[in-house]
Each structure stands twice: as C-alpha cells, then as structure tokens.
The first five atom37 places (N, CA, C, CB, O) and aatype in JSON, in Angstrom:
{
  "aatype": [12, 7, 15, 10, 7, 16, 18, 10, 1, 6, 10, 1, 15, 0, 11, 3, 19, 15, 10, 3, 6, 19, 16, 1, 0, 16, 1, 19, 7, 1, 0, 8, 10, 6, 0, 10, 6, 0, 6, 3, 10, 0, 15, 10, 14, 0, 14, 19, 13, 19, 11, 7, 13, 9, 1, 0, 18, 4, 6, 13, 10, 5, 0, 3, 0, 7, 6, 0, 10, 0, 1, 18, 1, 6, 10, 9, 7, 3, 1, 7, 1, 15, 16, 16, 0, 7, 0, 10, 6, 14, 1, 0, 0, 7, 0, 13, 12],
  "atom_mask": [
    [1, 1, 1, 1, 1],
    [1, 1, 1, 0, 1],
    [1, 1, 1, 1, 1],
    [1, 1, 1, 1, 1],
    [1, 1, 1, 0, 1],
    [1, 1, 1, 1, 1],
    [1, 1, 1, 1, 1],
    [1, 1, 1, 1, 1],
    [1, 1, 1, 1, 1],
    [1, 1, 1, 1, 1],
    [1, 1, 1, 1, 1],
    [1, 1, 1, 1, 1],
    [1, 1, 1, 1, 1],
    [1, 1, 1, 1, 1],
    [1, 1, 1, 1, 1],
    [1, 1, 1, 1, 1],
    [1, 1, 1, 1, 1],
    [1, 1, 1, 1, 1],
    [1, 1, 1, 1, 1],
    [1, 1, 1, 1, 1],
    [1, 1, 1, 1, 1],
    [1, 1, 1, 1, 1],
    [1, 1, 1, 1, 1],
    [1, 1, 1, 1, 1],
    [1, 1, 1, 1, 1],
    [1, 1, 1, 1, 1],
    [1, 1, 1, 1, 1],
    [1, 1, 1, 1, 1],
    [1, 1, 1, 0, 1],
    [1, 1, 1, 1, 1],
    [1, 1, 1, 1, 1],
    [1, 1, 1, 1, 1],
    [1, 1, 1, 1, 1],
    [1, 1, 1, 1, 1],
    [1, 1, 1, 1, 1],
    [1, 1, 1, 1, 1],
    [1, 1, 1, 1, 1],
    [1, 1, 1, 1, 1],
    [1, 1, 1, 1, 1],
    [1, 1, 1, 1, 1],
    [1, 1, 1, 1, 1],
    [1, 1, 1, 1, 1],
    [1, 1, 1, 1, 1],
    [1, 1, 1, 1, 1],
    [1, 1, 1, 1, 1],
    [1, 1, 1, 1, 1],
    [1, 1, 1, 1, 1],
    [1, 1, 1, 1, 1],
    [1, 1, 1, 1, 1],
    [1, 1, 1, 1, 1],
    [1, 1, 1, 1, 1],
    [1, 1, 1, 0, 1],
    [1, 1, 1, 1, 1],
    [1, 1, 1, 1, 1],
    [1, 1, 1, 1, 1],
    [1, 1, 1, 1, 1],
    [1, 1, 1, 1, 1],
    [1, 1, 1, 1, 1],
    [1, 1, 1, 1, 1],
    [1, 1, 1, 1, 1],
    [1, 1, 1, 1, 1],
    [1, 1, 1, 1, 1],
    [1, 1, 1, 1, 1],
    [1, 1, 1, 1, 1],
    [1, 1, 1, 1, 1],
    [1, 1, 1, 0, 1],
    [1, 1, 1, 1, 1],
    [1, 1, 1, 1, 1],
    [1, 1, 1, 1, 1],
    [1, 1, 1, 1, 1],
    [1, 1, 1, 1, 1],
    [1, 1, 1, 1, 1],
    [1, 1, 1, 1, 1],
    [1, 1, 1, 1, 1],
    [1, 1, 1, 1, 1],
    [1, 1, 1, 1, 1],
    [1, 1, 1, 0, 1],
    [1, 1, 1, 1, 1],
    [1, 1, 1, 1, 1],
    [1, 1, 1, 0, 1],
    [1, 1, 1, 1, 1],
    [1, 1, 1, 1, 1],
    [1, 1, 1, 1, 1],
    [1, 1, 1, 1, 1],
    [1, 1, 1, 1, 1],
    [1, 1, 1, 0, 1],
    [1, 1, 1, 1, 1],
    [1, 1, 1, 1, 1],
    [1, 1, 1, 1, 1],
    [1, 1, 1, 1, 1],
    [1, 1, 1, 1, 1],
    [1, 1, 1, 1, 1],
    [1, 1, 1, 1, 1],
    [1, 1, 1, 0, 1],
    [1, 1, 1, 1, 1],
    [1, 1, 1, 1, 1],
    [1, 1, 1, 1, 1]
  ],
  "atom_positions": [
    [[-6.77, 168.55, 113.73], [-5.52, 167.84, 113.47], [-4.7, 167.85, 114.76], [-4.72, 168.49, 112.29], [-4.59, 168.88, 115.42]],
    [[-4.14, 166.72, 115.11], [-3.34, 166.61, 116.32], [-1.95, 167.16, 116.14], [0.0, 0.0, 0.0], [-1.6, 167.68, 115.08]],
    [[-1.17, 167.05, 117.17], [0.17, 167.62, 117.15], [1.14, 166.76, 116.35], [0.69, 167.81, 118.57], [0.96, 165.55, 116.21]],
    [[2.16, 167.4, 115.84], [3.19, 166.71, 115.08], [3.94, 165.7, 115.95], [4.17, 167.71, 114.49], [4.13, 164.55, 115.56]],
    [[4.36, 166.14, 117.12], [5.14, 165.27, 118.0], [4.42, 164.0, 118.37], [0.0, 0.0, 0.0], [4.99, 162.91, 118.33]],
    [[3.16, 164.14, 118.73], [2.36, 162.97, 119.08], [2.2, 162.05, 117.88], [0.98, 163.4, 119.61], [2.31, 160.83, 118.01]],
    [[1.95, 162.63, 116.73], [1.79, 161.86, 115.51], [3.06, 161.04, 115.21], [1.47, 162.79, 114.33], [2.97, 159.84, 114.92]],
    [[4.22, 161.68, 115.28], [5.47, 160.97, 114.99], [5.75, 159.87, 116.02], [6.63, 161.96, 114.96], [6.16, 158.77, 115.66]],
    [[5.53, 160.18, 117.29], [5.73, 159.16, 118.34], [4.81, 157.97, 118.13], [5.48, 159.77, 119.73], [5.22, 156.82, 118.28]],
    [[3.55, 158.24, 117.77], [2.6, 157.15, 117.55], [2.99, 156.3, 116.35], [1.2, 157.7, 117.36], [2.84, 155.08, 116.38]],
    [[3.47, 156.94, 115.28], [3.97, 156.18, 114.13], [5.1, 155.25, 114.54], [4.45, 157.14, 113.01], [5.13, 154.07, 114.19]],
    [[6.03, 155.81, 115.3], [7.2, 155.04, 115.72], [6.8, 153.91, 116.66], [8.23, 155.95, 116.41], [7.3, 152.78, 116.53]],
    [[5.92, 154.19, 117.6], [5.47, 153.18, 118.56], [4.71, 152.06, 117.86], [4.59, 153.82, 119.63], [4.85, 150.89, 118.22]],
    [[3.9, 152.41, 116.87], [3.12, 151.4, 116.14], [4.04, 150.4, 115.43], [2.2, 152.08, 115.13], [3.67, 149.24, 115.24]],
    [[5.22, 150.86, 115.04], [6.19, 149.99, 114.36], [7.16, 149.35, 115.36], [6.99, 150.78, 113.31], [8.03, 148.56, 114.98]],
    [[6.99, 149.69, 116.64], [7.86, 149.18, 117.71], [9.33, 149.45, 117.41], [7.63, 147.67, 117.91], [10.18, 148.56, 117.46]],
    [[9.61, 150.72, 117.09], [10.96, 151.16, 116.72], [11.43, 152.18, 117.75], [10.98, 151.77, 115.28], [10.67, 153.06, 118.15]],
    [[12.67, 152.06, 118.17], [13.22, 153.01, 119.13], [13.72, 154.26, 118.42], [14.37, 152.36, 119.94], [13.95, 154.26, 117.22]],
    [[13.87, 155.32, 119.19], [14.41, 156.56, 118.63], [15.84, 156.35, 118.14], [14.36, 157.69, 119.68], [16.26, 156.96, 117.16]],
    [[16.59, 155.5, 118.83], [17.96, 155.19, 118.39], [17.97, 154.52, 117.01], [18.66, 154.28, 119.41], [18.84, 154.8, 116.19]],
    [[17.0, 153.64, 116.76], [16.91, 152.99, 115.45], [16.6, 154.01, 114.35], [15.84, 151.89, 115.47], [17.16, 153.94, 113.26]],
    [[15.72, 154.95, 114.64], [15.39, 155.99, 113.67], [16.63, 156.85, 113.41], [14.21, 156.86, 114.17], [16.91, 157.21, 112.27]],
    [[17.35, 157.17, 114.46], [18.57, 157.97, 114.34], [19.58, 157.28, 113.43], [19.19, 158.22, 115.72], [20.13, 157.89, 112.52]],
    [[19.82, 156.0, 113.68], [20.8, 155.26, 112.87], [20.35, 155.15, 111.41], [21.0, 153.86, 113.45], [21.17, 155.32, 110.5]],
    [[19.09, 154.87, 111.19], [18.6, 154.64, 109.83], [18.51, 155.93, 109.01], [17.23, 153.99, 109.87], [18.78, 155.92, 107.81]],
    [[18.15, 157.03, 109.65], [17.95, 158.28, 108.92], [19.16, 159.18, 108.92], [16.78, 159.02, 109.5], [19.27, 160.09, 108.1]],
    [[20.08, 158.94, 109.85], [21.25, 159.79, 110.05], [20.87, 161.21, 110.49], [22.07, 159.85, 108.77], [21.64, 162.15, 110.32]],
    [[19.68, 161.33, 111.04], [19.25, 162.59, 111.65], [19.63, 162.49, 113.12], [17.68, 162.85, 111.45], [19.35, 161.48, 113.77]],
    [[20.27, 163.52, 113.64], [20.72, 163.5, 115.02], [19.59, 163.25, 116.01], [0.0, 0.0, 0.0], [18.47, 163.74, 115.84]],
    [[19.9, 162.49, 117.04], [18.9, 162.16, 118.05], [18.29, 163.42, 118.67], [19.52, 161.29, 119.15], [17.09, 163.47, 118.92]],
    [[19.11, 164.43, 118.9], [18.6, 165.67, 119.51], [17.55, 166.31, 118.61], [19.75, 166.66, 119.76], [16.56, 166.85, 119.11]],
    [[17.74, 166.25, 117.31], [16.75, 166.81, 116.38], [15.47, 165.98, 116.38], [17.33, 166.88, 114.96], [14.37, 166.53, 116.33]],
    [[15.61, 164.66, 116.44], [14.42, 163.81, 116.48], [13.66, 164.02, 117.79], [14.82, 162.33, 116.33], [12.43, 164.06, 117.8]],
    [[14.39, 164.15, 118.88], [13.73, 164.42, 120.16], [13.0, 165.77, 120.11], [14.77, 164.41, 121.31], [11.89, 165.9, 120.62]],
    [[13.64, 166.76, 119.5], [13.02, 168.08, 119.38], [11.76, 168.01, 118.52], [14.01, 169.09, 118.79], [10.77, 168.68, 118.81]],
    [[11.79, 167.21, 117.47], [10.59, 167.03, 116.64], [9.45, 166.44, 117.45], [10.89, 166.14, 115.43], [8.33, 166.93, 117.42]],
    [[9.76, 165.38, 118.18], [8.72, 164.71, 118.96], [8.22, 165.59, 120.11], [9.24, 163.39, 119.51], [7.08, 165.44, 120.55]],
    [[9.05, 166.5, 120.58], [8.66, 167.4, 121.66], [8.1, 168.72, 121.12], [9.85, 167.69, 122.58], [7.63, 169.57, 121.87]],
    [[8.15, 168.87, 119.8], [7.74, 170.12, 119.14], [8.51, 171.32, 119.69], [6.22, 170.34, 119.31], [7.95, 172.4, 119.88]],
    [[9.78, 171.1, 119.94], [10.68, 172.14, 120.44], [11.3, 172.85, 119.24], [11.78, 171.54, 121.38], [12.42, 172.56, 118.84]],
    [[10.55, 173.79, 118.68], [10.99, 174.47, 117.45], [12.3, 175.24, 117.64], [9.92, 175.42, 116.98], [13.08, 175.37, 116.7]],
    [[12.54, 175.74, 118.83], [13.75, 176.52, 119.09], [15.01, 175.67, 118.95], [13.69, 177.14, 120.49], [16.1, 176.2, 118.71]],
    [[14.89, 174.36, 119.11], [16.05, 173.47, 119.02], [16.24, 172.88, 117.62], [15.91, 172.34, 120.01], [17.14, 172.07, 117.4]],
    [[15.39, 173.29, 116.7], [15.47, 172.75, 115.35], [16.11, 173.77, 114.4], [14.08, 172.36, 114.85], [16.01, 174.97, 114.62]],
    [[16.75, 173.27, 113.34], [17.34, 174.18, 112.34], [16.26, 174.78, 111.45], [18.4, 173.44, 111.48], [15.07, 174.68, 111.76]],
    [[16.64, 175.38, 110.37], [15.73, 176.02, 109.41], [14.69, 175.03, 108.9], [16.53, 176.62, 108.23], [14.97, 173.83, 108.79]],
    [[13.49, 175.52, 108.59], [12.42, 174.63, 108.13], [12.79, 173.72, 106.97], [11.26, 175.45, 107.74], [12.31, 172.58, 106.92]],
    [[13.61, 174.17, 106.06], [13.98, 173.31, 104.93], [14.66, 172.03, 105.43], [14.92, 174.06, 103.97], [14.44, 170.97, 104.85]],
    [[15.45, 172.11, 106.47], [16.1, 170.93, 107.04], [15.1, 170.08, 107.81], [17.26, 171.34, 107.96], [15.11, 168.85, 107.71]],
    [[14.23, 170.74, 108.57], [13.24, 170.02, 109.37], [12.32, 169.21, 108.46], [12.41, 171.01, 110.24], [11.97, 168.08, 108.79]],
    [[11.93, 169.77, 107.35], [11.07, 169.04, 106.41], [11.78, 167.79, 105.89], [10.67, 169.94, 105.23], [11.16, 166.75, 105.72]],
    [[13.08, 167.9, 105.65], [13.86, 166.73, 105.25], [13.93, 165.69, 106.35], [0.0, 0.0, 0.0], [13.86, 164.49, 106.09]],
    [[14.06, 166.14, 107.6], [14.07, 165.22, 108.74], [12.75, 164.47, 108.81], [14.33, 165.99, 110.07], [12.72, 163.25, 109.02]],
    [[11.66, 165.21, 108.64], [10.33, 164.6, 108.72], [10.15, 163.58, 107.6], [9.22, 165.68, 108.64], [9.62, 162.49, 107.82]],
    [[10.58, 163.93, 106.4], [10.47, 162.98, 105.28], [11.28, 161.72, 105.55], [10.95, 163.65, 103.96], [10.81, 160.61, 105.32]],
    [[12.51, 161.89, 106.04], [13.36, 160.73, 106.33], [12.75, 159.86, 107.43], [14.77, 161.19, 106.75], [12.75, 158.63, 107.33]],
    [[12.22, 160.49, 108.45], [11.59, 159.79, 109.58], [10.43, 158.94, 109.05], [11.08, 160.8, 110.65], [10.35, 157.74, 109.34]],
    [[9.55, 159.56, 108.27], [8.38, 158.85, 107.75], [8.77, 157.77, 106.74], [7.42, 159.84, 107.09], [8.2, 156.68, 106.74]],
    [[9.74, 158.08, 105.9], [10.19, 157.09, 104.92], [10.72, 155.84, 105.62], [11.28, 157.68, 104.01], [10.4, 154.72, 105.22]],
    [[11.51, 156.02, 106.66], [12.04, 154.89, 107.4], [10.91, 154.06, 108.01], [13.0, 155.37, 108.5], [10.99, 152.83, 108.03]],
    [[9.86, 154.72, 108.49], [8.73, 154.01, 109.1], [7.7, 153.56, 108.07], [8.07, 154.9, 110.13], [6.65, 153.04, 108.43]],
    [[8.0, 153.76, 106.79], [7.13, 153.39, 105.68], [5.74, 154.03, 105.84], [7.0, 151.86, 105.6], [4.71, 153.37, 105.67]],
    [[5.75, 155.31, 106.16], [4.52, 156.09, 106.31], [4.56, 157.26, 105.35], [4.34, 156.58, 107.78], [5.63, 157.77, 105.01]],
    [[3.4, 157.69, 104.91], [3.31, 158.85, 104.03], [3.71, 160.1, 104.81], [1.88, 158.99, 103.44], [3.16, 160.36, 105.89]],
    [[4.63, 160.86, 104.29], [5.11, 162.06, 104.98], [4.14, 163.22, 104.87], [6.46, 162.47, 104.43], [4.27, 164.2, 105.61]],
    [[3.18, 163.16, 103.98], [2.26, 164.26, 103.75], [1.53, 164.72, 105.01], [0.0, 0.0, 0.0], [1.42, 165.92, 105.26]],
    [[1.04, 163.78, 105.79], [0.32, 164.12, 107.01], [1.24, 164.81, 108.01], [-0.31, 162.87, 107.63], [0.86, 165.81, 108.61]],
    [[2.43, 164.26, 108.2], [3.38, 164.85, 109.14], [3.81, 166.24, 108.68], [4.61, 163.94, 109.3], [3.92, 167.15, 109.5]],
    [[4.04, 166.42, 107.4], [4.43, 167.73, 106.88], [3.3, 168.75, 107.03], [4.83, 167.62, 105.41], [3.56, 169.92, 107.32]],
    [[2.07, 168.31, 106.84], [0.93, 169.21, 107.03], [0.86, 169.65, 108.49], [-0.39, 168.51, 106.61], [0.57, 170.82, 108.78]],
    [[1.1, 168.74, 109.41], [1.09, 169.07, 110.83], [2.24, 170.04, 111.16], [1.21, 167.8, 111.69], [2.07, 170.94, 111.98]],
    [[3.39, 169.83, 110.53], [4.51, 170.74, 110.75], [4.18, 172.14, 110.24], [5.79, 170.2, 110.06], [4.42, 173.13, 110.92]],
    [[3.62, 172.21, 109.03], [3.24, 173.52, 108.49], [2.24, 174.23, 109.39], [2.65, 173.36, 107.08], [2.32, 175.44, 109.6]],
    [[1.3, 173.47, 109.93], [0.32, 174.06, 110.85], [1.02, 174.55, 112.12], [-0.77, 173.02, 111.21], [0.71, 175.63, 112.64]],
    [[1.96, 173.77, 112.61], [2.69, 174.12, 113.83], [3.47, 175.43, 113.67], [3.65, 172.99, 114.21], [3.52, 176.24, 114.59]],
    [[4.06, 175.62, 112.51], [4.86, 176.83, 112.3], [4.02, 177.97, 111.73], [6.02, 176.54, 111.37], [4.54, 179.06, 111.48]],
    [[2.73, 177.72, 111.52], [1.86, 178.78, 111.04], [1.92, 179.0, 109.56], [0.0, 0.0, 0.0], [1.64, 180.11, 109.09]],
    [[2.27, 177.99, 108.8], [2.39, 178.07, 107.35], [1.23, 177.31, 106.72], [3.76, 177.51, 106.86], [1.45, 176.3, 106.05]],
    [[0.01, 177.78, 106.95], [-1.17, 177.03, 106.53], [-1.58, 177.29, 105.1], [-2.31, 177.36, 107.43], [-2.25, 176.45, 104.49]],
    [[-1.21, 178.43, 104.54], [-1.71, 178.81, 103.23], [-0.92, 178.29, 102.05], [0.0, 0.0, 0.0], [-1.37, 178.44, 100.91]],
    [[0.21, 177.69, 102.27], [1.04, 177.25, 101.15], [0.52, 175.99, 100.52], [2.46, 177.03, 101.59], [0.09, 175.07, 101.21]],
    [[0.56, 175.96, 99.22], [0.23, 174.73, 98.51], [1.49, 173.88, 98.4], [-0.37, 175.04, 97.09], [2.59, 174.35, 98.69]],
    [[1.32, 172.66, 97.99], [2.49, 171.78, 97.9], [3.41, 172.18, 96.75], [2.04, 170.33, 97.71], [4.57, 171.77, 96.72]],
    [[2.91, 172.98, 95.8], [3.74, 173.38, 94.67], [4.3, 174.79, 94.83], [2.96, 173.28, 93.39], [5.03, 175.26, 93.97]],
    [[3.96, 175.45, 95.93], [4.45, 176.82, 96.12], [5.97, 176.8, 96.14], [3.9, 177.43, 97.43], [6.58, 175.96, 96.79]],
    [[6.55, 177.72, 95.45], [8.0, 177.83, 95.44], [8.66, 176.97, 94.37], [0.0, 0.0, 0.0], [9.88, 176.97, 94.25]],
    [[7.86, 176.23, 93.61], [8.44, 175.4, 92.56], [9.02, 176.31, 91.48], [7.38, 174.43, 91.95], [8.48, 177.38, 91.2]],
    [[10.09, 175.89, 90.9], [10.74, 176.68, 89.86], [9.96, 176.56, 88.57], [12.19, 176.23, 89.67], [9.45, 175.49, 88.23]],
    [[9.88, 177.64, 87.85], [9.24, 177.64, 86.55], [10.21, 177.04, 85.54], [8.81, 179.08, 86.12], [11.42, 177.24, 85.66]],
    [[9.71, 176.29, 84.56], [10.61, 175.75, 83.55], [11.25, 176.87, 82.75], [9.87, 174.8, 82.62], [10.64, 177.91, 82.53]],
    [[12.47, 176.66, 82.33], [13.18, 177.67, 81.55], [12.58, 177.77, 80.16], [14.68, 177.33, 81.45], [12.1, 176.78, 79.59]],
    [[12.6, 178.96, 79.62], [12.11, 179.17, 78.25], [13.07, 178.5, 77.28], [11.97, 180.7, 77.93], [14.26, 178.39, 77.54]],
    [[12.54, 178.06, 76.19], [13.37, 177.42, 75.16], [14.45, 178.39, 74.71], [12.51, 176.95, 73.96], [14.16, 179.55, 74.42]],
    [[15.65, 177.92, 74.64], [16.74, 178.74, 74.18], [17.34, 179.66, 75.24], [0.0, 0.0, 0.0], [18.23, 180.45, 74.95]],
    [[16.85, 179.56, 76.48], [17.39, 180.41, 77.55], [18.8, 179.95, 77.89], [16.48, 180.36, 78.81], [19.1, 178.76, 77.88]],
    [[19.65, 180.9, 78.18], [21.03, 180.59, 78.55], [21.09, 180.17, 80.0], [21.96, 181.8, 78.31], [20.3, 180.63, 80.82]],
    [[22.02, 179.29, 80.3], [22.2, 178.82, 81.67], [23.25, 179.6, 82.36], [22.54, 177.36, 81.7], [23.55, 179.34, 83.53]]
  ]
}
C-alpha cells in the first residue's frame, strides 16, 4: 500500500482540483491539508479530527474514503482495528438514560 499523502495528492490531481478549492469546500484549514499530503503527523490534531478531515477531503473529491483511512491507520500504526472497533453497544431495554 502506498503512502497517504501521495494517494490524496493523486486523487486531487486526477480531478484537477487545487488545494485552495479543497480548503474552501471542506472548511479544513489549508495547513492541515498540507500536513496530510506531506504526512506531517506532528502538525495534525488528534486522530479523530484527522479522520474527519480525510473523510471530508475524499467526499469532496467523490472518492471512497475507505482506502485513504486504511492508509492513515497504517501510517499511525493502527493496523489491527476493525471498522467497527469502538462502536457503542445498544442499550438494554428499559435502561435509564
């Protein structure tokens, strides 16, 4: 599997979209998008936010975010998680809120 940054840049280039256009459409700061494409993890916020950035980036480019998220998980060393890990269990019937 190739790098996340290269993958995102290639998606964007294939659609002939500038980084400024992605910034405006997704409302993700340009510095964060640049850090994603450069794989500069130190300049990115917590993974929960980065995953949202990746989803927004891919959604804007009309691409499936699954591949990009898998590359991100590999980049941060989170290879063993399933897509449902961390999902909340349904509440038992009659449980108080």
